Backbone as numpy.savetxt, mean C-alpha at the origin, in Angstrom:
# Nx Ny Nz CAx CAy CAz Cx Cy Cz
-10.60 -11.52 17.85 -11.32 -10.25 17.66 -10.54 -9.12 17.65
-10.76 -8.15 16.83 -9.88 -6.97 16.65 -10.32 -5.88 17.52
-9.32 -5.32 18.16 -9.85 -4.15 19.14 -9.72 -2.75 18.24
-10.91 -2.26 18.08 -11.13 -1.12 17.10 -10.30 0.10 17.61
-10.46 0.41 18.89 -10.01 1.43 19.62 -8.37 1.38 19.34
-7.79 0.38 19.54 -6.43 0.20 19.38 -6.15 0.41 17.77
-6.77 -0.25 17.09 -6.46 -0.12 15.61 -6.65 1.40 15.15
-7.66 2.17 15.68 -7.73 3.65 15.41 -6.54 4.26 15.83
-6.07 3.84 16.96 -4.87 4.50 17.48 -3.64 4.16 16.72
-3.53 2.88 16.19 -2.38 2.59 15.57 -2.33 3.30 14.17
-3.53 3.58 13.48 -3.57 4.26 12.35 -3.06 5.57 12.60
-3.49 6.24 13.57 -3.08 7.79 13.76 -1.46 7.73 14.11
-1.00 6.68 14.99 0.55 6.73 15.28 1.40 6.46 14.01
1.08 5.43 13.36 1.96 5.02 12.06 1.61 6.04 10.88
0.45 6.65 10.81 0.25 7.73 9.88 1.07 8.89 10.00
1.29 9.30 11.34 2.21 10.43 11.93 3.50 10.05 11.40
3.80 8.93 11.63 5.24 8.54 11.52 5.66 8.76 10.02
4.60 8.05 9.18 4.95 8.20 7.71 5.08 9.63 7.28
4.28 10.47 7.83 4.16 12.00 7.62 5.41 12.61 7.88
5.75 12.46 9.26 6.99 13.11 9.65 8.18 12.75 8.94
8.27 11.61 8.44 9.51 11.13 7.52 9.32 11.43 6.18
8.40 12.11 5.68 8.34 12.55 4.41 7.66 11.64 3.49
7.05 10.42 3.88 6.47 9.37 2.89 5.13 10.03 2.44
4.51 10.95 2.96 3.29 11.71 2.50 3.52 13.04 2.77
2.88 13.96 1.93 2.81 15.36 2.29 1.44 16.05 1.91
1.23 17.12 2.53 -0.06 17.65 2.68 -1.30 16.75 2.84
-2.19 16.53 2.08 -3.42 15.70 2.27 -3.20 14.39 1.51
-1.92 13.98 0.69 -1.74 12.86 0.04 -1.78 11.86 0.66
-2.32 10.48 0.43 -2.01 9.34 0.87 -3.37 8.86 1.88
-3.60 7.85 1.70 -4.64 7.18 2.66 -4.35 5.91 3.13
-4.89 5.35 4.36 -4.63 4.26 5.05 -6.06 3.63 5.53
-6.19 2.38 5.40 -7.38 1.62 5.84 -7.12 0.32 6.70
-7.94 -0.13 7.41 -7.63 -1.17 8.23 -8.69 -1.99 8.58
-8.97 -3.20 8.63 -10.11 -4.06 8.84 -10.44 -4.23 10.31
-11.71 -4.17 10.61 -12.36 -4.37 11.85 -13.28 -5.46 11.84
-13.74 -5.94 13.00 -14.59 -7.22 12.83 -15.88 -6.82 11.90
-16.43 -5.76 12.11 -17.65 -5.37 11.36 -17.35 -4.40 10.13
-16.24 -4.26 9.59 -16.06 -3.19 8.56 -14.69 -2.96 8.28
-14.44 -1.71 7.85 -13.19 -1.20 7.71 -13.18 0.28 8.07
-11.98 0.76 8.64 -11.75 1.95 8.99 -10.70 2.68 8.20
-10.89 3.97 7.73 -10.23 4.57 6.62 -10.04 5.88 6.95
-8.76 6.60 6.60 -8.59 7.90 6.72 -9.56 8.82 5.90
-10.09 9.87 6.55 -11.01 10.65 5.70 -10.40 11.34 4.57
-11.28 11.74 3.57 -10.89 12.46 2.31 -10.30 13.69 2.84
-9.33 14.22 2.06 -8.60 15.46 2.25 -7.87 15.74 3.75
-7.76 14.43 4.32 -7.07 14.51 5.67 -5.61 14.39 5.49
-4.91 15.12 6.38 -3.31 15.06 6.40 -2.93 13.76 7.30
-2.18 12.90 6.75 -1.63 11.78 7.70 -0.92 12.08 8.99
-0.47 13.33 8.89 0.22 13.87 10.22 -0.71 14.26 11.37
-2.00 14.56 11.06 -2.91 15.36 11.98 -4.18 14.49 12.18
-4.28 13.22 12.20 -5.41 12.37 12.25 -6.05 12.52 13.78
-7.37 12.49 13.81 -7.96 12.16 15.10 -8.66 10.82 15.08
-8.28 9.87 15.97 -8.78 8.77 15.93 -10.44 8.37 15.91
-10.94 9.49 16.58 -12.46 9.58 16.54 -13.24 10.04 15.39
-12.31 10.71 14.56 -13.02 11.16 13.23 -12.38 10.33 11.99
-11.98 9.10 12.31 -11.65 8.17 11.30 -12.92 7.65 10.81
-13.06 7.47 9.31 -14.25 6.95 8.81 -14.17 5.59 9.11
-15.72 4.93 9.08 -15.80 3.74 9.23 -16.77 3.14 8.27
-16.70 2.15 7.52 -17.52 1.70 6.58 -18.05 0.20 6.95
-19.26 -0.27 6.69 -19.48 -1.63 7.19 -19.14 -2.55 6.04
-19.42 -3.93 6.12 -18.86 -4.77 5.31 -19.43 -4.77 3.93
-20.30 -4.08 3.51 -20.76 -3.61 2.15 -20.29 -2.35 1.61
-19.56 -1.67 2.57 -18.84 -0.54 1.77 -19.71 0.72 2.19
-20.65 0.68 2.92 -21.31 1.93 3.24 -20.90 2.62 4.39
-20.76 3.99 4.34 -20.23 4.85 5.31 -21.19 4.96 6.55
-20.64 4.54 7.57 -21.61 4.45 8.82 -21.20 5.35 9.93
-19.91 5.79 9.96 -19.64 6.94 11.00 -18.34 7.66 10.67
-17.82 8.62 11.29 -16.77 9.41 11.27 -16.97 10.29 10.02
-15.94 10.96 9.54 -16.00 11.61 8.48 -15.93 10.87 7.15
-16.19 11.66 6.03 -16.37 11.13 4.70 -15.03 10.38 4.31
-15.07 9.03 3.97 -13.97 8.39 3.61 -13.00 8.85 2.45
-11.76 8.49 2.32 -11.06 8.94 1.16 -11.81 8.35 -0.07
-11.35 9.15 -1.14 -11.96 9.08 -2.56 -11.41 7.86 -3.16
-10.41 7.25 -2.50 -9.75 6.02 -3.03 -10.28 4.80 -2.42
-11.40 4.83 -1.80 -11.91 3.75 -1.05 -12.17 2.67 -1.86
-12.38 2.76 -3.33 -12.63 1.68 -4.29 -11.35 0.78 -4.29
-10.19 1.19 -4.33 -8.97 0.41 -4.63 -8.85 -0.41 -3.21
-9.16 0.26 -2.01 -8.78 -0.45 -0.77 -9.81 -1.75 -0.61
-10.96 -1.37 -0.94 -11.86 -2.36 -0.90 -11.72 -3.39 -1.76
-11.10 -3.30 -2.72 -10.69 -4.44 -4.03 -9.69 -5.38 -3.44
-8.76 -4.71 -2.58 -7.85 -5.56 -1.92 -8.37 -6.41 -0.99
-9.24 -5.94 -0.01 -9.93 -6.81 0.97 -10.87 -8.00 0.29
-11.55 -7.55 -1.06 -12.22 -8.53 -1.53 -11.63 -9.68 -2.10
-10.25 -9.30 -2.54 -9.52 -10.41 -3.40 -8.45 -11.12 -2.68
-7.98 -10.34 -1.77 -6.99 -11.18 -0.71 -7.51 -11.28 0.70
-8.12 -12.31 1.07 -8.76 -12.58 2.26 -8.01 -12.30 3.67
-6.67 -12.59 3.37 -5.66 -12.34 4.26 -5.32 -10.88 4.65
-5.77 -9.87 3.94 -5.66 -8.52 3.98 -6.20 -7.91 5.25
-5.51 -7.33 6.04 -5.93 -6.57 7.34 -5.76 -5.10 7.28
-4.87 -4.68 6.35 -4.66 -3.14 6.06 -4.13 -2.99 4.73
-4.57 -1.72 4.30 -3.92 -1.04 2.93 -3.61 0.37 3.13
-2.29 0.45 2.64 -1.64 1.69 2.66 -1.27 2.25 1.34
-1.69 3.52 0.91 -1.56 4.00 -0.31 -0.81 5.42 0.02
0.28 5.71 -0.58 1.20 6.65 -0.43 1.44 7.35 -1.89
1.97 8.61 -1.60 2.58 9.15 -2.87 4.15 9.41 -2.61
4.82 8.51 -2.08 6.09 8.61 -1.74 7.03 8.66 -2.81
8.09 9.59 -2.68 8.94 10.24 -3.86 9.43 9.16 -4.87
10.16 8.15 -4.25 10.75 7.22 -5.32 9.89 6.16 -5.80
9.03 5.73 -5.00 8.01 4.84 -5.83 7.16 5.39 -6.65
6.80 6.73 -6.52 6.09 7.38 -7.40 6.84 7.76 -8.78
8.16 8.12 -8.51 9.21 8.22 -9.71 9.16 6.94 -10.37
9.11 5.79 -9.87 9.22 4.45 -10.72 7.96 4.43 -11.39
6.87 4.77 -10.79 5.48 4.75 -11.52 5.43 5.77 -12.78
6.27 6.49 -12.75 6.20 7.51 -13.84 7.38 7.31 -14.93
8.26 6.45 -14.65 9.37 6.03 -15.85 8.79 5.11 -16.98
9.05 5.65 -18.05 8.58 5.01 -19.35 9.22 3.56 -19.34
10.19 3.18 -18.92 10.82 1.93 -19.02 10.55 0.91 -17.95
9.71 1.37 -16.93 9.45 0.50 -15.85 8.71 -0.73 -16.29
9.13 -1.91 -16.09 8.48 -3.14 -16.40 7.10 -3.56 -15.75
6.10 -3.33 -16.45 4.80 -3.28 -15.73 4.47 -4.58 -14.89
5.35 -5.62 -15.48 5.06 -7.00 -14.67 6.08 -7.14 -13.67
6.93 -6.45 -13.50 7.92 -6.68 -12.31 8.66 -5.11 -12.13
7.61 -4.41 -11.48 8.11 -2.85 -11.24 9.45 -2.97 -10.28
9.55 -3.72 -9.42 10.44 -3.83 -8.42 11.13 -5.10 -8.43
12.40 -5.24 -9.14 12.93 -6.46 -9.27 13.62 -6.87 -8.13
14.00 -8.08 -7.58 14.57 -8.49 -6.29 15.89 -7.97 -6.10
15.99 -6.74 -5.63 17.29 -6.14 -5.19 17.82 -6.59 -4.00
16.92 -6.70 -3.10 17.43 -6.91 -1.70 16.35 -8.11 -1.19
16.83 -8.89 -0.14 16.01 -9.92 0.41 14.69 -9.26 1.01
14.93 -8.12 1.73 13.58 -7.66 2.46 12.43 -7.17 1.62
12.79 -6.63 0.19 11.71 -6.61 -0.58 10.99 -7.79 -1.04
11.75 -8.77 -1.23 11.14 -9.96 -1.48 10.16 -10.45 -0.33
10.85 -10.51 0.89 10.24 -10.95 1.96 8.91 -10.11 2.47
8.92 -8.81 2.21 7.92 -7.84 2.92 7.03 -7.51 1.80
7.32 -7.30 0.40 6.60 -7.01 -0.44 6.23 -7.82 -1.71
7.04 -8.59 -2.32 6.83 -9.52 -3.16 6.90 -8.85 -4.46
6.33 -9.50 -5.41 6.29 -8.88 -6.84 5.25 -7.71 -6.80
5.55 -6.74 -7.69 4.76 -5.53 -7.73 4.45 -5.36 -9.21
3.18 -5.00 -9.45 2.61 -4.92 -10.82 2.33 -3.39 -10.85
2.65 -2.81 -12.14 2.24 -1.51 -12.52 0.88 -1.41 -13.42
0.09 -0.77 -12.62 -1.28 -0.45 -13.34 -1.48 0.73 -14.13
-2.12 0.74 -15.34 -2.34 1.83 -16.09 -2.84 3.14 -15.30
-2.65 4.22 -15.71 -3.15 5.34 -15.10 -4.45 5.67 -15.03
-5.32 5.70 -14.11 -6.83 6.49 -14.07 -6.76 7.61 -13.02
-7.70 8.46 -13.20 -7.73 9.71 -12.43 -7.80 9.34 -10.84
-7.30 9.84 -9.95 -7.53 9.40 -8.49 -9.00 9.58 -8.30
-9.33 8.77 -7.59 -10.79 8.39 -7.13 -11.71 7.61 -7.98
-11.18 7.22 -9.18 -11.95 6.73 -10.34 -12.19 5.10 -9.87
-13.40 4.71 -9.95 -13.92 3.46 -9.52 -13.07 2.28 -10.32
-12.66 2.72 -11.62 -11.75 1.75 -12.43 -10.51 1.11 -11.51
-10.11 1.99 -10.62 -9.00 1.49 -9.75 -9.41 0.14 -9.04
-10.49 0.08 -8.53 -10.92 -1.09 -7.79 -11.13 -2.13 -8.77
-11.60 -2.03 -10.02 -11.86 -2.93 -11.08 -10.43 -3.55 -11.56
-9.41 -2.72 -11.57 -8.04 -3.18 -11.99 -7.43 -4.08 -10.91
-7.71 -3.66 -9.48 -7.29 -4.59 -8.57 -7.80 -5.93 -8.56
-9.21 -5.90 -8.85 -9.99 -7.19 -8.86 -9.60 -7.91 -9.95
-9.03 -7.52 -11.12 -8.67 -8.04 -12.26 -7.37 -9.06 -11.91
-6.65 -8.49 -10.81 -5.46 -9.27 -10.45 -5.61 -10.39 -9.78
-6.87 -10.51 -9.15 -7.43 -11.86 -8.50 -6.58 -12.36 -7.09
-6.10 -11.27 -6.63 -5.26 -11.37 -5.38 -3.65 -11.90 -5.46
-3.26 -11.78 -6.81 -1.90 -12.41 -6.99 -0.91 -11.40 -6.51
-1.20 -10.17 -6.19 -0.15 -9.15 -5.76 -0.68 -8.59 -4.49
0.32 -8.30 -3.57 0.11 -7.66 -2.21 0.34 -6.15 -2.44
1.06 -5.82 -3.43 1.37 -4.50 -3.81 1.28 -4.15 -5.26
0.97 -2.98 -5.64 0.98 -2.47 -6.84 1.57 -1.02 -6.93
1.97 -0.66 -8.14 2.19 0.72 -8.55 1.01 1.26 -9.46
0.56 2.46 -9.04 -0.66 3.14 -10.00 0.23 4.08 -10.63
0.29 3.92 -12.13 1.10 4.81 -12.99 0.87 6.26 -12.95
1.98 6.88 -12.62 2.07 8.29 -12.36 1.20 8.81 -11.21
1.19 8.04 -10.17 0.30 8.04 -9.02 1.13 7.87 -7.52
1.48 6.48 -7.48 2.13 6.11 -6.44 1.82 4.46 -6.07
2.36 4.29 -4.90 2.20 2.83 -4.43 1.01 2.42 -3.66
0.48 1.30 -3.75 -0.61 0.85 -2.89 -0.03 -0.55 -2.31
-0.05 -0.69 -0.87 0.45 -1.89 -0.38 -0.56 -2.51 0.62
-0.69 -3.72 0.70 -1.56 -4.39 1.68 -0.72 -5.18 2.63
-1.24 -5.50 3.80 -0.58 -6.43 4.66 -1.44 -7.06 5.60
-0.93 -7.99 6.49 -2.05 -8.68 7.21 -2.48 -7.89 8.52
-1.92 -6.83 8.67 -2.24 -5.75 9.74 -1.61 -4.51 9.38
-2.18 -3.48 10.33 -1.59 -2.22 9.82 -0.14 -2.02 9.85
0.49 -2.69 10.97 2.06 -2.60 11.03 2.68 -3.27 9.85
2.24 -4.41 9.52 2.98 -4.96 8.36 2.71 -4.21 7.08
1.58 -3.69 6.83 1.34 -2.92 5.66 2.18 -1.75 5.57
2.27 -0.95 6.86 3.14 0.07 6.83 4.65 -0.14 6.64
5.26 -1.21 7.14 6.54 -1.79 7.10 6.84 -2.02 5.53
5.78 -2.65 4.78 6.05 -3.03 3.50 6.08 -1.85 2.55
5.06 -0.98 2.81 5.22 0.36 2.21 6.56 1.01 2.24
7.22 1.08 3.37 8.53 1.64 3.74 9.47 0.83 2.91
9.39 -0.45 2.96 10.42 -1.17 2.33 10.30 -1.08 0.79
9.17 -0.87 0.26 8.99 -0.57 -1.01 9.46 0.74 -1.47
9.31 1.67 -0.74 9.82 3.07 -1.09 11.38 2.95 -0.99
12.06 2.41 -0.02 13.52 2.42 0.15 14.05 1.69 -1.17
13.48 0.56 -1.51 13.98 -0.24 -2.59 13.72 0.59 -3.93
12.71 1.35 -4.03 12.49 2.20 -5.23 13.65 3.17 -5.30
14.08 3.88 -4.09 15.11 4.74 -3.89 16.39 4.17 -4.56
16.65 2.90 -4.06 17.97 2.19 -4.59 17.90 2.12 -6.13
16.66 1.75 -6.63 16.49 1.26 -8.09 16.76 2.71 -8.67
16.34 3.69 -8.34 16.49 5.00 -9.02 17.91 5.41 -8.91
18.52 5.15 -7.78 20.00 5.64 -7.49 20.97 4.62 -8.42
20.59 3.45 -8.67 21.29 2.56 -9.54 20.91 2.50 -11.08
20.01 3.46 -11.40 19.68 3.52 -12.75 21.04 3.56 -13.59
21.16 3.06 -14.81 22.32 3.05 -15.66 23.67 2.47 -15.01
23.37 1.63 -13.87 24.64 1.07 -13.22 24.50 -0.45 -13.51
25.70 -1.15 -13.77 25.54 -2.69 -13.68 25.11 -3.06 -12.25
23.87 -3.77 -12.29 23.24 -4.17 -10.85 23.30 -5.44 -10.75
23.40 -6.24 -9.39 23.28 -7.57 -9.20 22.06 -7.77 -8.59
21.17 -8.47 -9.17 19.82 -8.82 -8.43 19.92 -10.07 -7.83
19.08 -10.60 -6.84 19.05 -11.79 -6.30 18.60 -12.81 -7.42
19.13 -14.05 -7.42 18.83 -14.99 -8.38 17.44 -15.68 -8.18
16.95 -16.13 -9.23 15.72 -17.15 -8.99 15.81 -18.01 -7.85
16.97 -18.68 -7.77 16.98 -19.83 -6.43 17.08 -19.04 -5.21
17.61 -17.96 -5.08 17.84 -17.14 -3.90 16.38 -16.64 -3.51
15.74 -16.08 -4.63 14.40 -15.53 -4.34 13.38 -16.81 -3.90
13.37 -17.67 -4.34 12.65 -19.12 -4.06 12.98 -19.46 -2.56
14.14 -19.56 -2.25 14.68 -19.57 -0.83 13.95 -18.86 0.03
13.92 -17.58 -0.22 13.46 -16.45 0.65 11.97 -16.69 0.99
11.36 -17.17 -0.19 9.62 -17.26 -0.19 9.35 -18.68 0.55
10.16 -19.65 0.50 10.14 -20.63 1.26 10.29 -20.49 2.70
11.43 -19.99 3.08 11.97 -19.80 4.52 10.97 -18.72 5.15
10.56 -17.68 4.49 10.00 -16.47 5.19 8.47 -16.60 4.62
7.92 -17.61 4.40 6.51 -17.63 3.74 5.50 -16.88 4.72
5.71 -17.03 5.98 4.75 -16.41 6.85 5.20 -15.09 7.39
6.08 -14.39 6.79 6.91 -13.39 7.39 5.96 -11.92 7.53
Protein backbone atom coordinates (compact mmCIF):
# COMPACT_ATOMS: atom_id res chain seq x y z
CA UNK A 1 0.00 0.00 0.00
CA UNK A 2 1.48 3.34 -1.09
CA UNK A 3 1.71 6.19 1.44
CA UNK A 4 0.25 9.12 -0.52
CA UNK A 5 1.45 11.77 1.93
CA UNK A 6 5.01 10.52 1.69
CA UNK A 7 4.87 10.30 -2.11
CA UNK A 8 3.67 13.92 -2.29
CA UNK A 9 6.59 14.94 -0.09
CA UNK A 10 9.02 12.88 -2.18
CA UNK A 11 7.81 14.58 -5.38
CA UNK A 12 8.40 18.01 -3.84
CA UNK A 13 11.82 17.09 -2.43
CA UNK A 14 13.16 15.42 -5.56
CA UNK A 15 11.67 18.03 -7.91
CA UNK A 16 13.40 20.77 -5.91
CA UNK A 17 16.68 18.86 -6.16
CA UNK A 18 16.33 18.62 -9.95
CA UNK A 19 15.50 22.31 -10.20
CA UNK A 20 18.34 23.43 -7.93
CA UNK A 21 20.86 21.52 -10.05
CA UNK A 22 19.61 22.88 -13.36
CA UNK A 23 17.79 19.82 -14.69
CA UNK A 24 14.73 22.02 -15.22
CA UNK A 25 14.23 25.76 -15.54
CA UNK A 26 11.22 28.02 -15.14
CA UNK A 27 8.05 25.98 -15.41
CA UNK A 28 9.65 23.30 -17.60
CA UNK A 29 9.27 19.62 -16.82
CA UNK A 30 6.69 17.53 -14.99
CA UNK A 31 6.62 14.55 -12.66
CA UNK A 32 3.98 11.97 -11.80
CA UNK A 33 3.77 9.09 -9.35
CA UNK A 34 1.28 6.27 -8.89
CA UNK A 35 -0.80 5.96 -5.72
CA UNK A 36 -3.30 3.26 -4.82
CA UNK A 37 -6.31 5.03 -6.32
CA UNK A 38 -4.75 7.00 -9.16
CA UNK A 39 -1.85 9.23 -10.13
CA UNK A 40 -0.29 12.31 -8.56
CA UNK A 41 1.08 14.88 -11.02
CA UNK A 42 2.79 18.24 -10.88
CA UNK A 43 0.37 21.02 -11.88
CA UNK A 44 0.44 22.79 -15.22
CA UNK A 45 2.79 25.79 -15.42
CA UNK A 46 4.28 24.96 -12.04
CA UNK A 47 7.99 25.29 -11.23
CA UNK A 48 9.66 22.10 -10.01
CA UNK A 49 11.61 24.16 -7.51
CA UNK A 50 8.58 25.51 -5.67
CA UNK A 51 5.91 22.83 -5.41
CA UNK A 52 3.35 22.57 -2.62
CA UNK A 53 2.52 18.94 -1.72
CA UNK A 54 -1.10 19.84 -0.95
CA UNK A 55 -1.61 21.46 -4.38
CA UNK A 56 -0.22 18.60 -6.48
CA UNK A 57 -2.82 17.35 -8.96
CA UNK A 58 -4.52 14.01 -8.42
CA UNK A 59 -6.16 11.93 -11.14
CA UNK A 60 -8.24 8.81 -10.65
CA UNK A 61 -7.52 5.50 -12.39
CA UNK A 62 -9.45 6.68 -15.47
CA UNK A 63 -7.45 9.88 -15.78
CA UNK A 64 -10.10 12.22 -14.39
CA UNK A 65 -8.85 15.21 -12.38
CA UNK A 66 -10.21 14.77 -8.85
CA UNK A 67 -8.25 17.19 -6.65
CA UNK A 68 -5.43 19.72 -6.49
CA UNK A 69 -4.53 22.13 -9.24
CA UNK A 70 -4.97 21.38 -12.95
CA UNK A 71 -2.46 18.70 -14.02
CA UNK A 72 0.36 19.18 -16.50
CA UNK A 73 -0.66 19.34 -20.16
CA UNK A 74 1.69 16.37 -20.71
CA UNK A 75 -0.68 14.10 -18.77
CA UNK A 76 -1.23 11.97 -21.91
CA UNK A 77 2.35 10.76 -22.16
CA UNK A 78 2.51 9.98 -18.43
CA UNK A 79 -0.68 7.92 -18.54
CA UNK A 80 0.61 5.98 -21.55
CA UNK A 81 3.62 4.74 -19.57
CA UNK A 82 1.40 3.54 -16.70
CA UNK A 83 -0.92 1.81 -19.16
CA UNK A 84 1.78 -0.01 -21.13
CA UNK A 85 4.35 -0.73 -18.41
CA UNK A 86 2.54 -2.15 -15.35
CA UNK A 87 5.73 -1.92 -13.29
CA UNK A 88 5.77 1.87 -13.64
CA UNK A 89 5.49 3.74 -10.35
CA UNK A 90 6.61 7.19 -11.53
CA UNK A 91 7.39 9.19 -14.68
CA UNK A 92 9.79 12.12 -14.99
CA UNK A 93 9.77 14.48 -17.99
CA UNK A 94 12.54 17.08 -18.12
CA UNK A 95 13.97 19.60 -20.58
CA UNK A 96 17.48 18.90 -19.31
CA UNK A 97 20.15 20.47 -21.50
CA UNK A 98 22.18 17.59 -22.92
CA UNK A 99 19.38 15.06 -23.35
CA UNK A 100 17.40 17.75 -25.14
CA UNK A 101 20.46 18.50 -27.27
CA UNK A 102 20.58 14.84 -28.33
CA UNK A 103 16.90 15.05 -29.27
CA UNK A 104 17.72 17.95 -31.61
CA UNK A 105 20.72 16.45 -33.41
CA UNK A 106 19.90 15.32 -36.95
CA UNK A 107 22.16 12.25 -36.77
CA UNK A 108 20.82 10.84 -33.48
CA UNK A 109 19.87 7.20 -34.09
CA UNK A 110 16.10 7.03 -33.44
CA UNK A 111 16.30 3.39 -32.39
CA UNK A 112 19.33 3.78 -30.12
CA UNK A 113 19.52 7.39 -28.91
CA UNK A 114 21.83 6.58 -26.03
CA UNK A 115 24.35 3.87 -26.91
CA UNK A 116 25.91 1.82 -24.05
CA UNK A 117 28.67 4.20 -23.06
CA UNK A 118 28.69 3.34 -19.34
CA UNK A 119 27.33 0.44 -17.28
CA UNK A 120 24.99 2.66 -15.30
CA UNK A 121 23.07 3.93 -18.32
CA UNK A 122 22.44 0.28 -19.20
CA UNK A 123 21.46 -0.60 -15.63
CA UNK A 124 19.29 2.42 -14.82
CA UNK A 125 17.90 3.52 -18.19
CA UNK A 126 18.22 0.82 -20.85
CA UNK A 127 17.60 1.43 -24.53
CA UNK A 128 16.14 4.82 -25.46
CA UNK A 129 13.84 5.48 -28.41
CA UNK A 130 13.62 8.85 -30.20
CA UNK A 131 10.02 9.78 -30.95
CA UNK A 132 9.01 12.23 -33.70
CA UNK A 133 8.21 15.82 -32.80
CA UNK A 134 4.68 16.80 -31.85
CA UNK A 135 3.70 19.98 -30.05
CA UNK A 136 3.79 19.93 -26.22
CA UNK A 137 0.51 18.71 -24.79
CA UNK A 138 -0.60 16.94 -27.97
CA UNK A 139 -2.47 13.71 -27.23
CA UNK A 140 -0.41 12.07 -30.00
CA UNK A 141 2.40 11.81 -27.43
CA UNK A 142 0.40 9.23 -25.55
CA UNK A 143 -0.41 7.36 -28.75
CA UNK A 144 3.29 7.14 -29.68
CA UNK A 145 4.18 5.79 -26.23
CA UNK A 146 1.41 3.18 -26.46
CA UNK A 147 2.66 2.07 -29.88
CA UNK A 148 5.96 1.07 -28.21
CA UNK A 149 3.97 -1.54 -26.20
CA UNK A 150 6.05 -1.09 -23.06
CA UNK A 151 9.39 -1.97 -24.66
CA UNK A 152 11.17 1.18 -23.47
CA UNK A 153 11.41 2.66 -19.98
CA UNK A 154 12.74 5.93 -21.44
CA UNK A 155 12.27 7.95 -24.62
CA UNK A 156 13.50 11.20 -26.10
CA UNK A 157 10.88 13.49 -27.60
CA UNK A 158 12.43 15.09 -30.68
CA UNK A 159 13.36 18.75 -30.13
CA UNK A 160 11.74 18.57 -26.70
CA UNK A 161 13.44 16.41 -24.08
CA UNK A 162 13.57 13.13 -22.14
CA UNK A 163 10.80 11.12 -20.50
CA UNK A 164 11.87 8.42 -18.05
CA UNK A 165 9.79 5.91 -16.09
CA UNK A 166 10.77 3.93 -13.01
CA UNK A 167 9.39 1.57 -10.40
CA UNK A 168 9.06 4.49 -7.95
CA UNK A 169 9.74 8.20 -7.83
CA UNK A 170 13.33 7.83 -6.62
CA UNK A 171 14.21 5.28 -9.31
CA UNK A 172 12.68 7.43 -12.05
CA UNK A 173 14.58 10.53 -10.92
CA UNK A 174 17.87 8.65 -10.67
CA UNK A 175 17.32 7.24 -14.16
CA UNK A 176 16.54 10.70 -15.55
CA UNK A 177 19.74 12.01 -13.99
CA UNK A 178 21.74 9.12 -15.42
CA UNK A 179 20.29 9.75 -18.87
CA UNK A 180 21.22 13.43 -18.70
CA UNK A 181 24.79 12.73 -17.57
CA UNK A 182 25.25 10.12 -20.30
CA UNK A 183 23.87 12.55 -22.89
CA UNK A 184 26.44 15.07 -21.67
CA UNK A 185 29.22 12.56 -22.25
CA UNK A 186 27.90 11.73 -25.70
CA UNK A 187 27.84 15.39 -26.70
CA UNK A 188 31.34 15.93 -25.28
CA UNK A 189 32.67 12.89 -27.15
CA UNK A 190 31.15 13.72 -30.54
CA UNK A 191 33.75 13.38 -33.31
CA UNK A 192 36.02 11.42 -30.96
CA UNK A 193 36.85 7.75 -31.26
CA UNK A 194 34.68 6.27 -28.55
CA UNK A 195 34.73 2.82 -26.95
CA UNK A 196 31.24 1.51 -26.21
CA UNK A 197 30.40 -1.50 -24.08
CA UNK A 198 30.26 -4.69 -26.12
CA UNK A 199 27.09 -6.70 -26.69
CA UNK A 200 28.41 -9.32 -24.25
CA UNK A 201 29.10 -6.70 -21.59
CA UNK A 202 25.63 -5.23 -21.98
CA UNK A 203 24.02 -8.67 -21.70
CA UNK A 204 25.98 -9.41 -18.53
CA UNK A 205 24.71 -6.18 -16.97
CA UNK A 206 21.12 -6.99 -17.93
CA UNK A 207 21.40 -10.44 -16.34
CA UNK A 208 23.19 -9.43 -13.14
CA UNK A 209 21.23 -6.24 -12.53
CA UNK A 210 17.82 -7.24 -13.92
CA UNK A 211 16.04 -6.00 -10.80
CA UNK A 212 18.24 -2.97 -10.23
